């Protein structure tokens, strides 16, 4: 090859690389703007967990009962700039989804040596419901998945280039991920397995930098450690309580439910594609001693299997396994391109058809997740009455009703509810964002409100509004804590059917409630 030909080939590679990168940036910006528009326009209220995290952000701390502090810190940052509103709470979700998209592109192009794989894996990730639907909800998963993806990319660069800066970056990102969600701890055994089974990893273990990275991660995680020391290891107790929560379902049924949730959140064809891709990547990676393939396998399959087997011993939410699909996505594309290169015309058409069908189903599923009321127009009138949509409906109406009722009550009336979900929603949607209190009957699970001053700390003689979900009665202890209580019922309708009901008590002359001690449910 002449010098001119080599120069031309190099130029084409640079142009090709620039094409994928610039196109991806345009897509990321477009998706970010569209998600912001959806967040601003959506009729869905904040979910109870989103409202709860927002309430955390009003009381910034080193950590919280069930999660690390990043979610509260991020929400506090945006609400301090844009005010207390749903867009400010959720804008972080759109931002972190954009960052995750770019981080996956970087990992895919470097680990699989292909701009095309990096580009399309990043784009396809945004079609999958488990990621795309979550991009409009501010949960700890959004910052966590970004830190997970970026950390794995840094680990790959550290192992392949043997440069200390990448190890420091991996350590910092791992620590930040742990402050977001404790699932980040799984990256440590995943990376260790990668290092034990690769030549690059074995070499790195003889240097100080992996241990420096682990130390950096530990140092950044110290806010959570310090908080737990001050609070009798409550996070550990909560996490252990998740292993065997009270349930009437058998282990087999729970396991089947978890597997079914993955088929729904990833869609069946893409689930099979990533499973086959990561398995084939593992076989090829070990055979060819390919660092990228082995790292993709160990940061995917073990994570999924961990939650899969955990699902037989307790309820596992479908989104908990989200991190396992990150490095599996480029692996699925990698095997697809290999199959297309080695197959005949008929097989190529079949693979392309399956890929098209898988992506189409994913796009339609994500579209339905964003616009479920479309189903009402084709006869499915009750789609918004069940999970997950019943978690994001009726809260504005409840807030408006309580705001009006509160204006009719004596000054210094406080608001109390029987669950952290209603307590959080009232704090956000009642006019003026008042401090709300979660009543503890001694039988519910502990939550963050139990660590803050509760109704037992309030002075006697005040009035209160007490709220419970559904048309139910109030606890005897609550009724005894006031001189008089009267019940109202709020019924919220949609399509002439009852969407939700709330029982509201107007209570007068507070006598005090005894604080419960010795929680046994975490």
XYZ file of C-alpha atoms in Angstrom:
522
model
C 0.000 0.000 0.000
C 1.374 3.378 -1.043
C 1.648 6.323 1.310
C -1.266 8.009 -0.486
C -3.461 4.930 -0.052
C -2.553 4.648 3.624
C -3.347 8.330 4.120
C -6.678 7.882 2.322
C -7.569 4.849 4.455
C -6.678 6.719 7.637
C -8.762 9.698 6.541
C -11.735 7.459 5.820
C -11.473 5.913 9.294
C -11.378 9.350 10.898
C -14.357 10.514 8.839
C -16.244 7.326 9.702
C -15.454 7.777 13.387
C -16.524 11.422 13.284
C -19.742 10.485 11.474
C -20.851 8.047 14.163
C -19.835 10.339 17.003
C -21.489 13.467 15.596
C -24.674 11.578 14.707
C -24.855 10.128 18.204
C -24.430 13.543 19.817
C -27.290 14.871 17.684
C -29.478 11.924 18.733
C -28.574 12.391 22.398
C -29.460 16.093 22.291
C -32.716 15.361 20.464
C -33.715 12.661 22.968
C -32.829 14.949 25.869
C -35.059 17.723 24.499
C -37.923 15.299 23.795
C -37.707 13.844 27.293
C -37.718 17.299 28.831
C -40.809 18.137 26.775
C -42.494 14.932 27.921
C -41.604 15.570 31.555
C -43.077 19.073 31.286
C -46.204 17.924 29.452
C -46.980 14.528 30.965
C -50.244 14.189 32.903
C -48.537 11.758 35.262
C -47.680 13.016 38.721
C -44.491 12.193 40.586
C -44.441 8.592 41.736
C -44.433 8.084 45.524
C -40.736 7.212 45.449
C -39.885 10.321 43.418
C -41.814 12.473 45.881
C -40.045 10.692 48.736
C -36.606 11.384 47.246
C -37.618 15.016 46.773
C -38.554 15.183 50.461
C -35.080 13.824 51.235
C -33.634 16.698 49.212
C -35.167 19.148 51.683
C -33.064 17.558 54.418
C -29.665 16.916 52.859
C -27.610 14.262 54.605
C -24.666 11.893 54.090
C -27.077 9.058 53.338
C -30.640 7.911 53.891
C -32.494 4.912 55.233
C -32.779 2.877 52.032
C -30.542 4.618 49.484
C -27.371 6.644 49.151
C -27.418 10.445 48.987
C -26.813 11.125 45.270
C -30.510 11.074 44.346
C -31.291 13.718 46.986
C -28.231 15.795 46.116
C -29.124 15.875 42.415
C -32.764 16.789 43.044
C -31.712 19.478 45.526
C -29.360 20.954 42.938
C -31.993 21.241 40.223
C -34.822 22.434 42.491
C -32.555 25.120 43.929
C -32.151 26.477 40.395
C -35.566 25.804 38.822
C -37.812 25.780 41.888
C -39.976 23.031 43.370
C -41.786 21.433 40.435
C -41.946 18.056 38.726
C -39.665 19.122 35.864
C -36.919 20.160 38.280
C -37.246 16.847 40.128
C -37.091 14.759 36.954
C -34.610 16.680 34.800
C -31.786 14.651 36.322
C -33.273 11.487 34.814
C -33.068 12.934 31.302
C -29.528 14.175 31.937
C -28.193 10.877 33.274
C -29.841 8.913 30.467
C -27.964 11.134 27.989
C -24.673 10.574 29.817
C -25.266 6.813 29.968
C -25.941 6.715 26.236
C -22.606 8.339 25.475
C -20.735 6.200 28.006
C -22.094 3.018 26.398
C -20.989 4.283 22.994
C -17.460 4.736 24.361
C -17.406 1.249 25.856
C -18.863 -0.402 22.756
C -16.471 1.223 20.293
C -13.390 0.550 22.445
C -14.111 -2.907 23.869
C -15.500 -4.286 20.601
C -13.191 -2.248 18.349
C -16.114 -0.928 16.333
C -17.608 2.551 16.011
C -20.682 0.909 14.530
C -21.229 -1.362 17.548
C -20.703 1.521 19.947
C -23.132 3.729 18.054
C -25.951 1.234 17.558
C -25.730 -0.277 21.038
C -26.129 3.238 22.477
C -29.073 3.992 20.189
C -30.836 0.661 20.756
C -30.465 1.048 24.519
C -32.803 4.027 24.251
C -35.520 1.891 22.641
C -35.652 -0.706 25.418
C -38.426 -0.060 27.980
C -36.244 -0.808 31.019
C -34.064 2.168 30.055
C -36.243 4.453 27.946
C -39.241 4.494 30.290
C -36.987 5.081 33.279
C -35.474 8.104 31.573
C -38.548 10.127 32.523
C -38.559 9.051 36.185
C -36.017 10.319 38.710
C -34.915 7.218 40.581
C -31.501 6.119 41.909
C -31.220 3.836 38.871
C -30.514 6.757 36.559
C -27.273 8.029 38.156
C -26.326 4.472 39.136
C -26.515 3.092 35.586
C -24.411 5.986 34.312
C -21.700 5.451 36.932
C -21.819 1.692 36.282
C -21.358 2.135 32.525
C -18.667 4.799 32.780
C -16.786 2.820 35.424
C -16.692 -0.305 33.243
C -15.392 1.751 30.332
C -12.634 3.151 32.563
C -11.767 -0.371 33.731
C -11.428 -1.496 30.122
C -9.176 1.463 29.313
C -7.132 0.851 32.467
C -6.564 -2.810 31.617
C -5.885 -2.236 27.924
C -3.710 0.881 28.235
C -2.228 0.320 31.702
C -2.468 3.997 32.628
C -3.024 5.072 36.264
C -5.494 7.823 35.316
C -8.024 5.251 34.138
C -7.782 3.364 37.428
C -8.382 6.581 39.353
C -11.379 7.332 37.148
C -12.781 3.838 37.663
C -12.382 4.157 41.421
C -14.045 7.568 41.553
C -16.967 6.454 39.393
C -17.428 3.273 41.427
C -17.570 5.284 44.634
C -20.079 7.710 43.131
C -22.133 4.773 41.890
C -22.200 3.279 45.386
C -23.490 6.604 46.723
C -26.269 6.284 44.139
C -27.285 2.658 44.629
C -25.692 -0.145 46.608
C -25.954 -2.522 43.638
C -22.757 -0.784 42.503
C -20.890 -3.044 44.931
C -21.429 -5.899 42.446
C -18.955 -4.292 40.073
C -16.068 -5.245 42.369
C -16.384 -9.055 42.011
C -17.227 -8.595 38.319
C -14.002 -6.687 37.675
C -11.981 -9.044 39.868
C -13.200 -12.047 37.858
C -12.249 -10.237 34.663
C -8.760 -9.613 36.002
C -8.298 -13.208 37.137
C -9.267 -14.565 33.712
C -7.325 -12.178 31.445
C -3.633 -11.626 30.862
C -4.093 -7.871 31.159
C -5.861 -8.342 34.467
C -3.246 -10.659 35.939
C -0.574 -8.154 35.012
C -2.551 -5.300 36.567
C -2.987 -7.211 39.831
C 0.783 -7.057 40.267
C 0.687 -3.253 40.131
C -0.623 -0.948 42.879
C -3.229 0.810 40.752
C -6.223 -1.535 41.102
C -5.795 -1.295 44.861
C -5.490 2.477 44.646
C -8.741 2.496 42.642
C -10.456 0.382 45.300
C -9.206 2.766 47.975
C -10.543 5.767 46.044
C -13.920 4.040 45.719
C -13.938 3.331 49.452
C -13.034 6.915 50.333
C -15.815 8.322 48.161
C -18.233 5.855 49.772
C -17.431 7.063 53.294
C -20.554 9.295 53.617
C -22.726 6.167 53.514
C -20.429 4.299 55.893
C -20.327 7.227 58.325
C -24.116 7.656 58.228
C -24.669 3.963 58.964
C -22.284 4.081 61.913
C -24.380 6.915 63.336
C -27.660 5.100 62.650
C -26.964 1.540 63.848
C -26.329 0.103 60.363
C -29.929 0.722 59.271
C -29.090 0.406 55.582
C -27.659 -3.069 56.161
C -30.766 -4.069 58.118
C -32.986 -2.715 55.344
C -31.008 -4.569 52.668
C -31.169 -7.824 54.626
C -34.881 -7.251 55.089
C -35.216 -7.212 51.298
C -33.835 -10.748 51.054
C -36.788 -12.437 52.698
C -39.634 -9.925 52.783
C -43.050 -11.023 53.967
C -44.927 -12.534 51.048
C -47.513 -15.206 50.411
C -45.896 -16.203 47.141
C -43.678 -19.246 46.717
C -40.067 -18.978 45.641
C -40.847 -20.578 42.278
C -43.626 -18.106 41.578
C -41.411 -15.160 42.545
C -38.649 -16.442 40.267
C -41.055 -16.846 37.365
C -42.425 -13.340 37.981
C -38.927 -11.870 37.874
C -38.105 -13.670 34.631
C -41.400 -12.513 33.140
C -40.649 -8.938 34.151
C -37.360 -9.106 32.253
C -39.102 -10.282 29.090
C -41.501 -7.353 29.422
C -38.884 -4.718 30.258
C -36.350 -5.817 27.625
C -38.862 -7.388 25.177
C -38.592 -11.095 24.241
C -36.540 -10.910 21.033
C -33.978 -8.483 22.439
C -33.759 -10.514 25.653
C -32.867 -13.638 23.679
C -30.450 -11.579 21.568
C -28.519 -10.204 24.542
C -28.493 -13.601 26.260
C -27.119 -15.312 23.151
C -24.742 -12.437 22.500
C -23.205 -12.449 25.958
C -22.899 -16.259 25.961
C -21.183 -16.262 22.569
C -18.989 -13.351 23.608
C -17.878 -15.353 26.634
C -16.986 -18.450 24.613
C -15.109 -16.435 22.014
C -13.506 -14.200 24.609
C -12.037 -17.078 26.605
C -10.954 -18.871 23.442
C -9.284 -15.839 21.880
C -8.266 -14.221 25.197
C -10.181 -11.097 24.230
C -10.330 -8.577 27.089
C -13.376 -6.686 25.818
C -15.501 -9.812 25.401
C -14.529 -11.227 28.791
C -15.199 -7.923 30.558
C -18.602 -7.679 28.858
C -19.457 -11.193 30.042
C -18.384 -10.773 33.665
C -20.162 -7.413 34.039
C -23.385 -8.830 32.629
C -24.156 -12.515 33.219
C -23.178 -12.712 36.929
C -25.274 -9.623 37.713
C -28.346 -11.058 36.017
C -27.873 -14.462 37.655
C -27.468 -12.817 41.063
C -30.901 -11.213 40.841
C -32.434 -14.220 39.085
C -31.545 -16.591 41.924
C -32.355 -13.937 44.515
C -35.798 -13.814 42.943
C -36.527 -17.311 44.247
C -35.996 -16.147 47.837
C -37.784 -12.801 47.856
C -39.438 -10.186 45.693
C -37.031 -8.660 43.162
C -38.125 -5.582 41.241
C -37.683 -5.867 37.496
C -35.462 -2.792 37.245
C -32.911 -4.165 39.725
C -31.197 -6.153 36.969
C -30.923 -3.156 34.617
C -27.133 -2.967 34.899
C -26.749 -6.495 33.529
C -27.927 -5.375 30.084
C -25.474 -2.521 29.630
C -22.459 -4.483 28.403
C -24.702 -7.207 26.975
C -26.094 -4.741 24.415
C -22.869 -4.340 22.393
C -22.277 -8.085 22.769
C -25.612 -8.770 21.068
C -24.699 -6.463 18.187
C -21.257 -8.013 17.945
C -22.685 -11.509 17.422
C -25.289 -10.152 14.982
C -22.603 -8.647 12.758
C -20.576 -11.858 12.928
C -23.618 -13.874 11.886
C -24.328 -11.498 9.018
C -20.741 -11.815 7.780
C -20.664 -15.615 7.897
C -24.194 -16.538 6.783
C -25.867 -17.086 3.455
C -28.416 -14.719 1.946
C -31.466 -16.469 3.432
C -29.952 -16.513 6.905
C -28.939 -12.862 6.582
C -32.511 -11.902 5.729
C -33.795 -13.861 8.732
C -31.323 -12.213 11.131
C -32.123 -8.760 9.778
C -35.848 -9.463 10.071
C -35.442 -10.617 13.679
C -33.358 -7.547 14.498
C -35.944 -5.275 12.899
C -38.789 -7.036 14.724
C -36.955 -6.858 18.047
C -36.245 -3.140 17.756
C -39.769 -2.409 16.490
C -41.357 -4.232 19.429
C -39.038 -2.383 21.814
C -39.918 1.005 20.297
C -43.648 0.255 20.422
C -43.380 -0.997 24.006
C -41.510 2.134 25.049
C -44.042 4.273 23.217
C -46.871 2.561 25.067
C -45.044 3.129 28.355
C -44.933 6.858 27.602
C -48.464 7.139 26.171
C -50.584 4.388 27.797
C -53.827 6.330 27.392
C -53.683 5.504 23.678
C -54.903 2.049 24.723
C -58.086 3.647 26.045
C -58.935 4.736 22.519
C -58.949 1.133 21.312
C -61.105 -0.295 24.077
C -58.706 -0.856 26.987
C -60.404 1.539 29.404
C -58.763 0.275 32.601
C -55.080 0.446 31.640
C -54.413 3.373 34.008
C -56.119 1.673 36.945
C -53.412 -0.921 37.546
C -49.669 -0.982 38.130
C -47.511 0.827 37.292
C -49.740 3.721 36.209
C -51.848 3.818 39.371
C -48.656 4.915 41.140
C -48.499 8.173 39.162
C -52.164 9.167 39.052
C -54.523 11.080 41.374
C -51.806 12.712 43.484
C -52.388 16.213 42.115
C -56.105 15.876 42.843
C -55.372 14.728 46.379
C -52.962 17.620 46.887
C -55.544 20.134 45.642
C -58.225 18.730 47.934
C -55.977 18.788 50.993
C -54.843 22.330 50.116
C -58.467 23.526 50.090
C -59.336 21.630 53.274
C -56.218 22.929 55.008
C -57.321 26.501 54.288
C -60.561 25.779 56.172
C -58.749 24.410 59.228
C -57.342 26.367 62.198
C -53.809 27.829 61.953
C -50.887 25.450 62.586
C -52.865 22.440 61.353
C -50.443 19.638 60.498
C -50.776 16.858 57.929
C -50.269 13.174 58.700
C -50.683 10.007 56.613
C -50.433 6.288 57.288
C -47.855 5.472 54.580
C -44.627 7.069 53.414
C -46.053 7.147 49.893
C -49.029 9.365 50.754
C -46.936 11.383 53.213
C -44.420 12.182 50.460
C -47.031 13.037 47.828
C -48.800 15.397 50.225
C -45.527 17.153 51.009
C -45.004 17.801 47.297
C -48.519 18.533 46.016
C -50.116 20.417 48.919
C -49.803 24.172 48.429
C -46.720 25.566 50.148
C -44.998 22.164 50.438
C -45.644 21.742 54.173
C -43.743 19.346 56.406
C -45.816 16.163 56.585
C -45.704 13.292 59.038
C -45.955 9.521 58.636
C -47.992 7.861 61.381
C -46.474 4.645 62.705
C -48.914 2.057 64.024
C -46.041 -0.219 65.028
C -46.751 -2.803 62.315
C -45.388 -1.198 59.163
C -41.852 -1.299 57.804
C -39.444 1.385 58.906
C -38.739 4.268 56.514
C -36.890 7.587 56.389
C -39.681 9.471 58.165
C -38.974 7.449 61.305
C -35.535 9.083 61.475
C -36.957 12.588 61.414
C -39.114 14.296 64.065
C -42.583 12.754 63.904
C -46.040 13.709 65.170
C -44.918 12.865 68.710
C -42.672 15.956 68.571
C -45.548 18.379 67.875
C -47.129 20.500 70.572
C -50.551 19.556 71.876
C -53.704 21.473 71.052
C -53.076 21.674 67.293
C -55.450 20.427 64.615
C -54.556 17.902 61.926
C -55.588 16.334 58.645
C -55.055 12.579 58.617
C -55.077 10.809 55.243
C -55.297 7.137 54.284
C -55.741 5.378 50.966
C -59.137 3.802 50.123
C -62.414 4.072 52.014
C -61.263 2.738 55.378
C -61.385 3.529 59.072
C -58.773 5.301 61.160
C -56.648 3.581 63.778
C -58.021 3.758 67.314
C -54.775 5.316 68.521
C -55.146 8.159 66.029
C -58.754 8.832 67.022
C -57.817 8.779 70.714
C -55.038 11.299 70.039
C -57.548 14.056 69.261
C -60.571 15.447 71.013
C -62.702 15.035 67.885
C -62.307 13.664 64.342
C -64.679 13.699 61.358
C -64.184 11.774 58.119
C -64.458 12.957 54.519
C -64.104 10.729 51.469
C -62.337 11.858 48.292
C -63.259 9.805 45.238
C -61.330 10.405 42.016
C -62.874 9.215 38.757
C -61.594 8.465 35.280
C -63.896 7.415 32.442
C -66.803 7.290 34.921
C -65.027 4.666 37.012
C -63.337 5.055 40.384
C -59.602 5.580 39.942
C -58.675 6.074 43.610
C -60.252 6.855 46.933
C -58.791 8.590 49.972
C -60.137 8.839 53.505
C -59.512 12.246 55.094
C -60.078 13.038 58.745
C -60.355 16.540 60.187
C -58.977 16.229 63.688
C -59.009 18.804 66.502
C -57.184 19.418 69.781
C -54.173 17.121 69.468
C -53.383 15.200 72.679
C -50.128 13.603 71.516
C -49.032 10.255 70.043
C -46.449 7.996 71.607
C -43.391 7.331 69.431
C -42.923 3.649 68.624
C -39.573 2.058 69.357
C -37.807 -1.145 68.455
C -38.702 -1.565 64.781
C -38.521 -5.188 63.645
C -39.530 -4.640 60.001
C -36.913 -3.014 57.808
